[in-house]
Amino acid sequence: MAVPNPNRPRIAYFSMEIALEDGIPTYSGGLGVLAGDMMNSAADLGVPIVAVTLVSSEGYFRQEIVAGKQVERPEHWDPPARAQRLDCKVSVRVGDHDVWIGAWQYDVANQSGPFSPVPVILLDTDLPENRPEDRELTHFLYGGDSTYRLRQEIVLGVGGVRMLQALGLNITKFHLNEGHSALLTLELLRQRGAAEARGTALQDAVTAVRRRCVFTTHTPVEAGHDQYNYGLAEQWIAGLVHPSVLHTLGGPDRLNLTRLALSLCGWVNGVAQRHAEVSRALFPGYEVHAITNGVHAMRWTAPPMQALFDRHIPQWGHEPELLVRALRIADAEIVAAHMEAKQQLLQALANAPGAAQLDPARFTIGFARRMTDYKRPGLLFSDLQRLRAIAQRFPFQVIVSGKAHPHDEAGKRHIASLHGWAQELGSVVPVVFVPNYRMEVARCVVSGVDLWLNTPQPPLEASGTSGMKAAMNAVPSLSILDGWWLEGCDEGATGWAIGDDGGDANQHAASLYDKLEHIILPTFYERRAEWSFVMKSTIARNGSYFNSHRMLRRYVSEAYWN
Ligand SMILES: *Cc1c(COP(=O)(O)O)cnc(C)c1O
């Protein structure tokens, strides 16, 4: 473990979830993967950051499929085996008593440069000095009820600030990755004497905190933001600020952590251009910048494609912008590297139910992400008759994966429906559901399929990142025009749009089927040179841009240095 240099000024990056490596289940989906990619880029580029999160020692959950339905199991991981315990404890007031917090350090190593690793501080309340119910606070990511969530957020936000100080780190800015960590702003206010302050003294404290805080919002609907009624909030959040101040900063009716973050962060951004527009409309009066997400090029590129880039585009890992040169690579080499990734995917899936029907020569569609209503996992299957008819002309197969949050009944119904449709379609359109979606699975699927499908209900896909991972691997997208795809879609060059900007589910389904049948499948099977061009320009145009090195450089120059 590297001891972080205490004198070096650093950014503190707070995130409820972060995807560090295979086997550490401290994430649930895109938000955590983004945080992990960002820290990997920081390690590669030598940006001085320290990340703060919860240890989530029982993980999010491990998904099993029993008779076509999701069953959730704990997914324990062993912090001592992967991280170093720090000799440091802090306490925070949670309700009517104090909770002690310990910490682990995990180092994100750099992959393409000479810089020191990025420390990740994992907060842990499972200490003998705590009450049993407090020891569980850092066990389950997004587990329990809203009280559990609020108490976790006190540990993350307030405990995180105190831990960084106890470790002696010199923090210049606090970056809130989504609103879960927003309570850290109240701790910063308290330290400025705001608990008793009024009038201009309070205003000065708010201004000082705003100067130090950066907020990235990820949720384009009001209902998606963490909110608590003030009775509950005041019961648990004790002694930080006066209740009247909390009401002013946290929204009129309920404590809304996004509103709190907007009130106390001087620099705010959405995660794609459209998402920033939607956020401005949702929260009038706030300046919301746009920094479109990106993915870590080396983390998400399959080994055969990495080897190809190493040969033709040296330094691509350090400077993914160089992928713009992908058009110079010979068609046959791209096709061969992708075929190798496809074979590796089919091998990795060998034990999944139905995988025996998969054929590497057949066109393969991938759809994998959190299973929740707005992602509309059923859109592809809305007309099974039409699907069968298309498959009779041009055979194709589908690989699906994704978890539903344990409380998301609609998401769970989608998983059951997918299994039902897979049965109905049988061998006419083989559909394989890969259980327990996670980074290892994502890496195989995004690189081994021929087409990446995304069907969210606009404008609910703030950004989306799995299509960016696919692009790094020469896999074009067929997607709804929402989130990053409004920026990344070059029709016929990086993939295809489903419908126009807008439209309803029927129009979307019709467009999806039409493009598959009349454009995409005929190109794949009958116009191979054109298909190779699409593969290469997907890397050149989107791999070169939608990467986390570019994203981090923008955060540094626009948010951190201001
Ligand atoms: C990339 C990734 C996601 C996010 O995918 P979206 O397309 O943004 O929904 C979710 N889960 C895992 C495991 C991932 O790797």
XYZ file of C-alpha atoms and ligand atoms in Angstrom:
577
model
C 0.000 0.000 0.000
C 1.249 3.446 -0.850
C 0.865 6.029 1.893
C -0.651 9.096 0.216
C 1.587 12.139 0.463
C -0.273 14.354 2.970
C 1.147 17.597 1.609
C -0.033 17.128 -1.930
C -3.307 18.979 -2.538
C -5.962 16.484 -3.597
C -9.502 16.171 -4.851
C -11.770 14.011 -2.687
C -14.163 11.987 -4.881
C -17.196 10.718 -2.945
C -19.327 7.927 -4.361
C -21.761 5.524 -2.704
C -20.594 2.842 -5.140
C -17.367 2.176 -6.978
C -16.409 -0.750 -9.211
C -12.763 -1.457 -8.388
C -12.067 -4.924 -9.722
C -13.660 -8.312 -10.334
C -14.561 -9.916 -7.018
C -15.145 -6.659 -5.111
C -18.922 -6.183 -5.351
C -19.044 -2.584 -4.087
C -21.179 -1.387 -7.013
C -24.577 -1.986 -8.549
C -24.278 -0.563 -12.056
C -23.199 2.288 -14.266
C -22.682 4.853 -11.500
C -20.132 2.644 -9.761
C -18.438 1.595 -12.987
C -18.067 5.248 -13.920
C -16.468 6.004 -10.533
C -14.050 3.097 -11.022
C -13.169 4.193 -14.552
C -12.608 7.753 -13.342
C -10.198 6.564 -10.615
C -8.362 4.363 -13.118
C -7.933 7.356 -15.403
C -6.731 9.453 -12.458
C -4.105 6.797 -11.699
C -3.004 6.734 -15.353
C -2.846 10.506 -15.719
C -1.338 11.287 -12.328
C -4.287 13.382 -11.149
C -4.125 13.661 -7.337
C -7.429 12.223 -6.120
C -8.585 10.180 -3.174
C -11.888 8.304 -3.447
C -14.241 7.784 -0.497
C -16.960 5.114 -0.403
C -18.495 2.500 1.908
C -16.887 -0.922 2.245
C -20.211 -2.712 1.407
C -18.811 -5.972 2.755
C -21.958 -7.954 1.805
C -21.974 -6.347 -1.628
C -25.036 -5.377 -3.618
C -26.303 -8.926 -4.199
C -25.529 -12.000 -6.240
C -28.282 -12.863 -8.695
C -29.406 -16.431 -9.218
C -32.133 -17.397 -11.630
C -34.508 -20.060 -10.320
C -37.313 -21.144 -12.658
C -36.919 -17.953 -14.694
C -37.038 -15.624 -11.684
C -34.413 -13.564 -9.899
C -33.334 -14.728 -6.445
C -30.991 -12.510 -4.424
C -28.130 -13.792 -2.304
C -25.574 -11.831 -0.273
C -22.251 -11.399 -2.008
C -19.672 -11.231 0.726
C -16.151 -10.079 0.006
C -13.182 -10.103 2.285
C -11.710 -6.602 2.786
C -8.531 -7.838 4.543
C -7.676 -9.936 1.486
C -7.925 -7.011 -0.945
C -7.326 -3.851 1.087
C -5.259 -2.566 3.995
C -6.834 -1.598 7.307
C -5.940 1.961 8.277
C -5.044 2.747 11.842
C -7.598 5.504 12.152
C -11.106 5.885 13.550
C -13.589 8.725 13.612
C -17.085 9.025 15.023
C -20.271 10.656 13.786
C -23.558 11.364 15.498
C -26.326 9.222 14.001
C -29.595 10.015 15.776
C -29.107 9.976 19.538
C -25.703 8.311 19.715
C -22.269 8.166 18.120
C -21.196 5.615 15.520
C -17.512 4.750 15.105
C -16.090 4.428 11.620
C -12.910 2.633 10.602
C -11.360 2.528 7.134
C -9.631 0.351 4.572
C -7.384 1.544 1.787
C -7.462 0.031 -1.675
C -4.999 1.296 -4.272
C -5.967 1.783 -7.916
C -2.709 1.170 -9.788
C -1.860 3.043 -12.957
C -1.764 1.001 -16.138
C -0.025 3.298 -18.554
C 2.139 5.837 -16.779
C 4.730 6.416 -14.053
C 2.369 7.859 -11.439
C 1.559 6.766 -7.895
C -1.673 4.852 -7.319
C -4.998 6.442 -6.398
C -6.079 5.564 -2.844
C -9.698 4.534 -2.272
C -10.894 4.854 1.329
C -13.581 2.288 2.205
C -15.502 3.292 5.340
C -16.476 0.482 7.711
C -18.739 0.644 10.789
C -18.447 -3.048 11.606
C -16.420 -2.326 14.759
C -16.792 -3.899 18.226
C -17.456 -0.507 19.822
C -20.678 -0.076 17.799
C -24.199 -1.331 18.508
C -25.209 -4.355 16.390
C -27.558 -2.300 14.182
C -24.779 0.208 13.488
C -22.243 -2.494 12.675
C -24.465 -3.435 9.715
C -24.562 0.069 8.267
C -21.751 -0.574 5.798
C -22.750 -4.149 4.918
C -25.282 -3.779 2.117
C -25.083 -1.408 -0.839
C -28.554 0.112 -1.424
C -30.004 -2.356 1.099
C -32.623 -1.873 3.792
C -35.235 0.868 4.071
C -34.952 4.626 3.719
C -33.773 5.027 7.321
C -30.913 2.612 6.648
C -30.076 4.606 3.513
C -30.088 7.925 5.379
C -27.855 6.543 8.143
C -25.468 5.195 5.479
C -25.403 8.614 3.867
C -24.449 10.214 7.187
C -21.569 7.748 7.488
C -20.461 8.382 3.894
C -20.765 12.167 3.824
C -20.027 13.306 7.367
C -17.824 10.344 8.296
C -15.929 10.605 5.014
C -14.950 14.249 5.580
C -13.810 13.497 9.115
C -11.837 10.448 7.990
C -9.931 12.439 5.363
C -9.074 15.019 8.002
C -8.036 12.358 10.519
C -5.736 10.901 7.852
C -4.167 14.337 7.508
C -4.931 14.708 3.791
C -4.955 18.133 2.184
C -8.278 18.320 0.300
C -8.846 21.218 -2.064
C -12.188 20.177 -3.585
C -14.915 17.710 -2.748
C -16.558 16.010 -5.739
C -19.985 14.476 -5.113
C -20.646 11.677 -7.595
C -24.472 11.801 -7.400
C -26.394 13.122 -4.367
C -25.807 10.212 -1.953
C -22.807 11.961 -0.404
C -24.452 15.402 -0.202
C -24.478 15.435 3.597
C -20.735 16.110 3.443
C -21.635 19.703 2.599
C -23.386 20.043 5.977
C -20.269 18.846 7.782
C -18.197 21.430 5.895
C -20.767 24.082 6.867
C -20.627 23.001 10.510
C -16.858 23.271 10.495
C -17.267 26.861 9.341
C -19.328 27.556 12.446
C -22.644 27.441 10.620
C -24.477 25.516 13.365
C -25.093 28.779 15.223
C -24.497 31.252 12.394
C -27.226 33.448 10.910
C -27.425 36.221 8.329
C -24.192 37.208 6.619
C -22.054 34.849 8.728
C -24.147 31.965 7.424
C -24.024 33.354 3.897
C -20.227 33.557 4.087
C -20.027 29.946 5.251
C -22.279 28.834 2.371
C -20.129 30.735 -0.130
C -16.964 29.145 1.242
C -18.436 25.625 1.036
C -19.733 26.231 -2.487
C -16.242 27.182 -3.598
C -14.941 23.794 -2.502
C -17.669 21.493 -3.808
C -18.376 19.989 -7.223
C -21.548 18.020 -7.943
C -22.261 15.562 -10.738
C -25.946 14.726 -11.024
C -26.926 11.474 -12.750
C -30.696 11.309 -12.444
C -33.005 13.080 -14.878
C -36.247 12.673 -12.877
C -37.195 14.255 -9.589
C -38.537 10.953 -8.211
C -35.158 9.326 -8.699
C -33.424 11.574 -6.166
C -32.957 10.539 -2.543
C -35.569 12.373 -0.461
C -36.510 12.205 3.213
C -39.252 13.901 5.132
C -37.796 16.512 7.433
C -39.076 14.733 10.543
C -36.970 11.691 9.718
C -34.003 13.783 8.613
C -33.959 15.822 11.809
C -34.244 12.691 13.895
C -31.047 11.245 12.414
C -28.952 14.201 11.283
C -28.035 15.789 14.571
C -25.960 18.838 15.392
C -24.699 19.787 11.920
C -26.856 22.776 11.002
C -29.944 24.444 12.411
C -33.186 22.844 11.099
C -34.273 26.118 9.501
C -31.013 26.224 7.543
C -31.529 22.641 6.450
C -35.013 23.550 5.162
C -33.638 26.475 3.183
C -30.894 24.408 1.566
C -32.590 21.046 1.123
C -35.830 21.964 -0.660
C -39.250 23.125 0.515
C -41.145 19.961 1.455
C -38.647 17.209 1.939
C -34.906 16.960 2.296
C -33.854 16.322 -1.299
C -30.168 15.474 -1.505
C -29.924 16.741 -5.069
C -31.311 20.124 -3.970
C -28.917 20.163 -1.029
C -26.020 19.457 -3.368
C -27.197 22.154 -5.797
C -27.393 24.657 -2.922
C -23.905 23.915 -1.658
C -21.857 23.040 -4.736
C -20.448 25.888 -6.766
C -19.942 23.794 -9.882
C -22.580 21.362 -11.160
C -22.695 19.121 -14.201
C -24.844 16.564 -15.955
C -23.350 13.499 -17.650
C -24.296 14.218 -21.275
C -25.408 17.326 -23.160
C -29.081 16.343 -23.227
C -28.962 15.371 -19.569
C -27.578 18.800 -18.631
C -30.471 20.419 -20.568
C -33.008 18.194 -18.815
C -31.429 19.000 -15.435
C -31.613 22.741 -16.097
C -35.321 22.379 -16.796
C -35.771 20.273 -13.663
C -33.897 22.744 -11.457
C -34.413 26.203 -12.922
C -31.973 28.858 -11.776
C -28.931 26.607 -11.481
C -26.068 26.616 -13.917
C -25.601 23.001 -15.021
C -22.574 22.238 -17.191
C -22.280 19.158 -19.397
C -19.392 16.723 -19.195
C -20.312 13.662 -21.196
C -19.265 10.393 -19.592
C -16.531 8.153 -20.886
C -15.189 4.667 -20.154
C -11.661 3.515 -19.368
C -10.199 2.315 -22.654
C -7.895 -0.391 -21.313
C -10.368 -1.670 -18.729
C -13.060 -2.239 -21.330
C -11.221 -3.441 -24.412
C -11.080 -7.219 -24.922
C -7.602 -8.810 -25.048
C -7.652 -9.559 -28.813
C -8.632 -5.947 -29.598
C -5.989 -4.666 -27.146
C -3.346 -6.702 -28.948
C -4.456 -5.228 -32.268
C -4.316 -1.662 -30.933
C -0.908 -2.336 -29.365
C 0.382 -3.295 -32.813
C -1.141 -0.439 -34.792
C -1.755 2.393 -32.344
C 0.985 2.352 -29.680
C 0.188 4.545 -26.640
C -3.567 4.225 -27.188
C -4.061 3.305 -23.505
C -2.459 6.510 -22.300
C -4.052 8.650 -24.988
C -7.253 6.981 -26.243
C -7.779 9.915 -28.616
C -5.273 8.076 -30.826
C -7.960 5.494 -31.583
C -9.050 7.985 -34.231
C -6.445 6.174 -36.371
C -8.424 2.918 -36.329
C -9.550 3.472 -39.926
C -6.016 2.664 -41.063
C -6.198 -0.893 -39.726
C -6.894 -3.554 -42.369
C -10.476 -4.871 -42.388
C -9.364 -8.470 -42.040
C -7.440 -7.718 -38.839
C -10.373 -5.967 -37.157
C -12.733 -8.747 -38.169
C -10.320 -11.411 -36.897
C -9.796 -9.668 -33.533
C -13.542 -9.317 -33.083
C -14.161 -12.959 -34.023
C -11.669 -13.965 -31.340
C -13.543 -11.856 -28.774
C -16.805 -13.468 -29.935
C -15.356 -16.974 -29.473
C -14.147 -15.990 -25.996
C -17.646 -14.770 -25.141
C -19.232 -18.031 -26.265
C -16.672 -20.008 -24.274
C -17.333 -17.882 -21.180
C -21.066 -18.530 -21.556
C -20.709 -22.265 -22.075
C -22.475 -23.066 -18.790
C -25.362 -20.608 -19.169
C -28.748 -22.223 -19.867
C -29.378 -22.394 -23.615
C -25.811 -21.474 -24.575
C -25.377 -24.682 -26.561
C -27.553 -23.135 -29.294
C -25.217 -20.186 -29.803
C -23.302 -20.146 -33.059
C -20.264 -17.886 -33.627
C -21.204 -17.418 -37.292
C -24.640 -16.018 -36.425
C -25.317 -12.307 -35.949
C -25.437 -11.597 -32.210
C -27.317 -8.833 -30.430
C -26.302 -7.853 -26.885
C -28.518 -6.195 -24.296
C -27.183 -5.985 -20.743
C -27.787 -3.423 -18.041
C -29.723 -2.887 -14.832
C -33.172 -4.392 -15.329
C -35.565 -1.596 -14.609
C -38.667 -0.224 -16.263
C -37.178 2.775 -18.053
C -34.540 0.652 -19.825
C -37.444 -1.189 -21.544
C -35.767 -4.600 -21.865
C -38.942 -5.882 -23.547
C -38.946 -3.534 -26.531
C -37.012 -5.956 -28.762
C -39.580 -8.650 -27.937
C -42.735 -6.594 -28.388
C -43.632 -8.470 -31.612
C -42.385 -12.066 -31.523
C -44.038 -12.811 -34.860
C -42.027 -10.104 -36.549
C -38.838 -11.285 -34.852
C -39.382 -14.815 -36.155
C -40.034 -13.514 -39.654
C -36.824 -11.476 -39.622
C -34.846 -14.451 -38.289
C -36.130 -16.601 -41.131
C -34.457 -14.271 -43.635
C -31.388 -13.421 -41.569
C -30.597 -15.606 -38.558
C -29.647 -13.886 -35.311
C -29.283 -14.667 -31.614
C -29.571 -12.520 -28.481
C -27.557 -12.357 -25.268
C -29.191 -10.642 -22.311
C -28.047 -9.947 -18.772
C -28.958 -7.685 -15.865
C -30.011 -7.455 -12.236
C -33.141 -5.818 -10.851
C -32.919 -3.984 -7.515
C -34.470 -6.284 -4.854
C -37.326 -3.779 -4.316
C -37.915 -3.165 -8.042
C -40.878 -5.426 -8.782
C -41.243 -4.148 -12.347
C -37.584 -4.872 -13.015
C -38.019 -8.415 -11.711
C -41.042 -8.923 -13.940
C -38.900 -7.937 -16.936
C -36.423 -10.693 -16.032
C -39.234 -13.256 -15.819
C -40.682 -12.029 -19.140
C -37.312 -12.322 -20.870
C -37.131 -15.945 -19.784
C -40.644 -16.506 -21.080
C -39.854 -15.007 -24.484
C -36.639 -17.031 -24.707
C -38.736 -20.185 -24.288
C -41.316 -19.110 -26.827
C -38.751 -18.218 -29.457
C -36.850 -21.474 -28.923
C -34.258 -22.215 -31.548
C -35.737 -19.782 -34.115
C -34.143 -16.896 -32.221
C -31.847 -18.268 -29.508
C -31.979 -15.971 -26.456
C -29.527 -16.602 -23.620
C -29.862 -14.880 -20.251
C -26.521 -14.635 -18.435
C -27.127 -14.586 -14.665
C -25.442 -12.169 -12.238
C -24.442 -9.290 -14.510
C -21.189 -7.745 -13.321
C -17.974 -6.306 -14.753
C -16.504 -9.639 -15.899
C -19.716 -10.454 -17.762
C -20.002 -6.951 -19.179
C -16.450 -7.095 -20.533
C -17.186 -10.325 -22.400
C -20.594 -9.329 -23.704
C -19.824 -5.785 -24.910
C -16.824 -7.062 -26.852
C -18.164 -10.346 -28.190
C -21.530 -9.428 -29.714
C -22.035 -7.835 -33.148
C -24.547 -5.170 -32.171
C -25.213 -3.380 -28.899
C -28.879 -2.617 -28.290
C -30.205 0.094 -25.975
C -33.885 0.940 -25.671
C -34.422 3.420 -22.810
C -37.486 5.599 -22.423
C -36.295 9.157 -23.221
C -35.235 11.333 -21.459
C -34.452 8.900 -18.661
C -31.078 7.616 -19.838
C -28.861 10.327 -18.349
C -25.871 9.047 -20.298
C -25.484 5.279 -20.587
C -21.975 3.894 -20.846
C -22.172 0.286 -21.990
C -22.518 1.395 -25.634
C -19.232 3.287 -25.222
C -17.563 0.091 -24.017
C -18.949 -1.693 -27.069
C -17.590 1.065 -29.342
C -14.034 0.533 -28.018
C -14.452 -3.063 -29.202
C -15.654 -2.257 -32.732
C -19.254 -3.071 -31.796
C -21.771 -0.544 -33.176
C -24.958 0.427 -31.340
C -28.621 0.385 -32.251
C -30.075 2.804 -29.718
C -32.757 5.232 -28.772
C -31.662 8.848 -29.243
C -31.114 9.687 -25.597
C -28.150 10.262 -23.290
C -24.738 9.855 -24.910
C -26.179 8.398 -28.132
C -27.485 11.812 -29.223
C -23.804 12.767 -29.415
C -22.362 9.418 -30.507
C -24.773 8.351 -33.239
C -23.464 8.820 -36.760
C -26.063 6.918 -38.737
C -24.442 4.114 -40.696
C -20.957 4.898 -39.348
C -21.073 4.276 -35.586
C -24.411 2.471 -35.525
C -28.053 3.362 -35.992
C -30.740 5.374 -34.213
C -34.023 3.810 -33.156
C -36.684 6.286 -34.272
C -36.246 10.042 -34.159
C -35.516 12.274 -31.219
C -38.854 11.728 -29.411
C -41.587 9.258 -30.410
C -43.479 6.591 -28.498
C -42.869 2.912 -27.787
C -44.768 1.729 -30.900
C -42.751 3.958 -33.187
C -39.570 2.860 -31.446
C -40.372 -0.841 -31.872
C -41.282 -0.358 -35.557
C -38.050 1.506 -36.239
C -36.023 -1.104 -34.356
C -37.449 -3.929 -36.489
C -37.168 -1.995 -39.748
C -33.542 -1.101 -39.230
C -32.638 -4.636 -38.179
C -34.382 -6.220 -41.134
C -33.627 -3.779 -43.921
C -30.300 -2.215 -42.993
C -28.326 -3.893 -40.234
C -28.726 -7.603 -40.951
C -28.328 -7.257 -44.754
C -25.173 -5.207 -44.208
C -23.749 -7.796 -41.819
C -24.498 -10.781 -44.056
C -24.255 -9.334 -47.566
C -22.055 -6.242 -47.548
C -19.056 -7.260 -45.487
C -16.822 -4.362 -46.524
C -19.446 -1.895 -45.394
C -19.807 -3.755 -42.093
C -16.026 -3.614 -41.542
C -16.128 0.119 -42.180
C -18.813 0.516 -39.493
C -16.702 -1.494 -37.033
C -13.642 0.639 -37.656
C -15.376 3.987 -37.626
C -17.118 3.026 -34.397
C -13.681 2.811 -32.772
C -12.307 5.844 -34.580
C -15.183 8.198 -33.887
C -16.550 7.002 -30.557
C -13.728 5.056 -28.899
C -11.464 8.044 -29.411
C -13.903 10.410 -27.715
C -16.134 8.610 -25.167
C -13.276 7.586 -22.894
C -12.691 8.481 -19.257
C -9.276 10.079 -19.875
C -10.981 12.819 -21.890
C -13.742 13.067 -19.286
C -11.293 13.391 -16.379
C -9.239 16.035 -18.191
C -12.384 18.101 -18.508
C -13.226 17.726 -14.810
C -9.683 18.803 -13.958
C -9.592 21.877 -16.158
C -13.188 23.044 -15.699
C -14.363 21.856 -12.285
C -11.307 21.172 -10.126
C -9.148 24.141 -11.077
C -11.895 26.685 -10.674
C -21.157 -0.439 -17.877
C -21.963 -1.191 -16.882
C -23.234 -0.731 -16.529
C -23.847 0.506 -17.143
O -24.427 0.245 -18.391
P -25.490 1.283 -19.020
O -25.490 1.028 -20.447
O -24.970 2.646 -18.693
O -26.776 1.018 -18.378
C -23.959 -1.448 -15.602
N -23.463 -2.576 -15.050
C -22.239 -3.059 -15.371
C -21.751 -4.302 -14.715
C -21.458 -2.380 -16.299
O -20.244 -2.849 -16.612
